Amino acid sequence: MARRERNCRSSSIGRRKRKKNSVSINGKGKLTKRRRSQRRPVVGSLPGDLLIDVLARVASSSFTDLFNAKLSCREFLGAAEDESIFQHVSIDKFPVIHWFPPSNELLSFLNRCIDLGNPEAMFRQGMIEFFSLARIETGLEYLKRATEKGHVEATYVYGMIMLSRGGQSSQQGLNILNSMKVSRSNYLKIRECRAKIKAIIREMWINNSISLNEVGCKCEDRNNIRKRKFDDEDDVIGCDACGWYREVISFCKIVDGVV
């Protein structure tokens, strides 16, 4: 009985060895040992610039997807530290106003987004600086930088503030707002923009209101008169300044908490 068990064990060991050292016959009739091919991961074979570009597109859509991508492999983890990632990453998941102190990691992340020119991060910081902290020039600078990046809400707010000042600033604000190319077809975008800003302002402590100055119009020039729709009322007939002046009145009411 013991002899039979030894034979079974030796037979099992022999099978394992033959499996490990398996051979095959090549085209020349010679025996060759099979080798396991070590394949490089697909992500690791991508050029660094392409890897960063892919990750930037993921980051612009969702911070959660960026976080999951960082956990998926070492290559994505390294690429996620590139500056362009912080410039494009979506921060919509994070509140504009933190009612509780954010963690050091979150604060460091958001500050880096601001420093590296993330449009949404600069817009939010501009709103806080201008309306809550009453740091007017600092707030305007952040809003201006976000506007130059093409941020819609920042363009709206920065244009409204400049238009409300009157004089030369009024003309500058008018040019900024006209760059949004408002028409009946994309009026919905302005309404969405206004709604988002209204939601943000309602969460803030407003310590700096806006004084509305008269805005010069050119309605005497009949070539500048057009029909526009800026709110839920009837169409506005007048020049660009007339239409936006009605809009800036609505914006001031939002800031003052009237609407």
Coordinates of N, CA and C in Angstrom, one line a residue, residues 59-64 88-98 106 109-110 113 118-121 123-124 151 153 196 200 203:
A59 N -10.9 64.1 -17.7 CA -11.1 65.0 -16.5 C -12.0 66.1 -16.8
S60 N -12.1 66.6 -18.0 CA -13.1 67.7 -18.3 C -14.5 67.3 -18.2
S61 N -14.8 66.0 -18.3 CA -16.1 65.5 -18.2 C -16.5 65.1 -16.8
S62 N -15.6 64.6 -16.1 CA -16.0 64.1 -14.7 C -14.7 63.9 -13.9
F63 N -14.8 64.5 -12.7 CA -13.7 64.3 -11.7 C -13.7 62.9 -11.2
T64 N -14.9 62.3 -11.1 CA -15.0 60.9 -10.6 C -14.3 60.0 -11.6
H88 N -8.1 71.6 -17.1 CA -9.3 71.1 -17.7 C -10.3 70.3 -16.8
V89 N -9.8 69.9 -15.6 CA -10.6 69.0 -14.8 C -11.9 69.7 -14.4
S90 N -13.0 68.9 -14.4 CA -14.3 69.4 -14.0 C -14.4 69.4 -12.5
I91 N -14.9 70.5 -11.9 CA -15.0 70.6 -10.4 C -16.5 70.8 -10.1
D92 N -17.4 70.5 -11.0 CA -18.8 70.6 -10.7 C -19.3 69.8 -9.5
K93 N -18.6 68.8 -9.2 CA -19.0 67.9 -8.0 C -18.8 68.6 -6.7
F94 N -17.9 69.6 -6.7 CA -17.6 70.3 -5.4 C -18.5 71.6 -5.3
P95 N -18.9 71.9 -4.0 CA -19.7 73.1 -3.8 C -18.9 74.3 -4.0
V96 N -19.6 75.4 -4.4 CA -18.9 76.7 -4.6 C -18.6 77.2 -3.2
I97 N -19.5 77.1 -2.3 CA -19.3 77.6 -0.9 C -19.2 76.4 0.0
H98 N -18.1 76.3 0.8 CA -17.9 75.2 1.7 C -18.4 75.6 3.1
L106 N -8.3 68.5 -0.5 CA -9.3 69.2 -1.4 C -8.9 70.6 -1.6
F109 N -6.0 70.8 -3.9 CA -6.4 70.5 -5.3 C -7.1 71.7 -5.9
L110 N -8.0 72.4 -5.2 CA -8.8 73.5 -5.8 C -7.8 74.7 -6.0
C113 N -5.9 74.2 -9.1 CA -6.7 74.5 -10.2 C -6.8 75.9 -10.5
N118 N -7.7 77.0 -14.3 CA -8.9 76.3 -14.6 C -10.0 77.3 -14.6
P119 N -10.8 77.5 -15.7 CA -11.8 78.5 -15.9 C -12.9 78.5 -14.8
E120 N -13.4 77.3 -14.5 CA -14.5 77.2 -13.5 C -14.0 77.6 -12.1
A121 N -12.7 77.2 -11.8 CA -12.2 77.5 -10.5 C -11.9 79.0 -10.4
F123 N -13.6 81.4 -12.0 CA -14.9 82.0 -11.9 C -15.4 82.0 -10.5
R124 N -15.3 80.8 -9.9 CA -15.8 80.7 -8.5 C -15.1 81.6 -7.6
H151 N -15.2 81.1 -20.5 CA -16.1 80.7 -19.5 C -17.4 81.5 -19.6
E153 N -20.4 81.8 -17.8 CA -20.9 82.5 -16.7 C -20.0 83.7 -16.2
K196 N -27.8 79.7 -13.1 CA -26.7 79.1 -12.4 C -26.1 80.2 -11.4
I200 N -25.7 80.3 -7.3 CA -24.5 80.5 -6.6 C -24.6 81.7 -5.6
E203 N -26.2 81.2 -2.2 CA -25.4 80.5 -1.2 C -24.4 81.3 -0.5

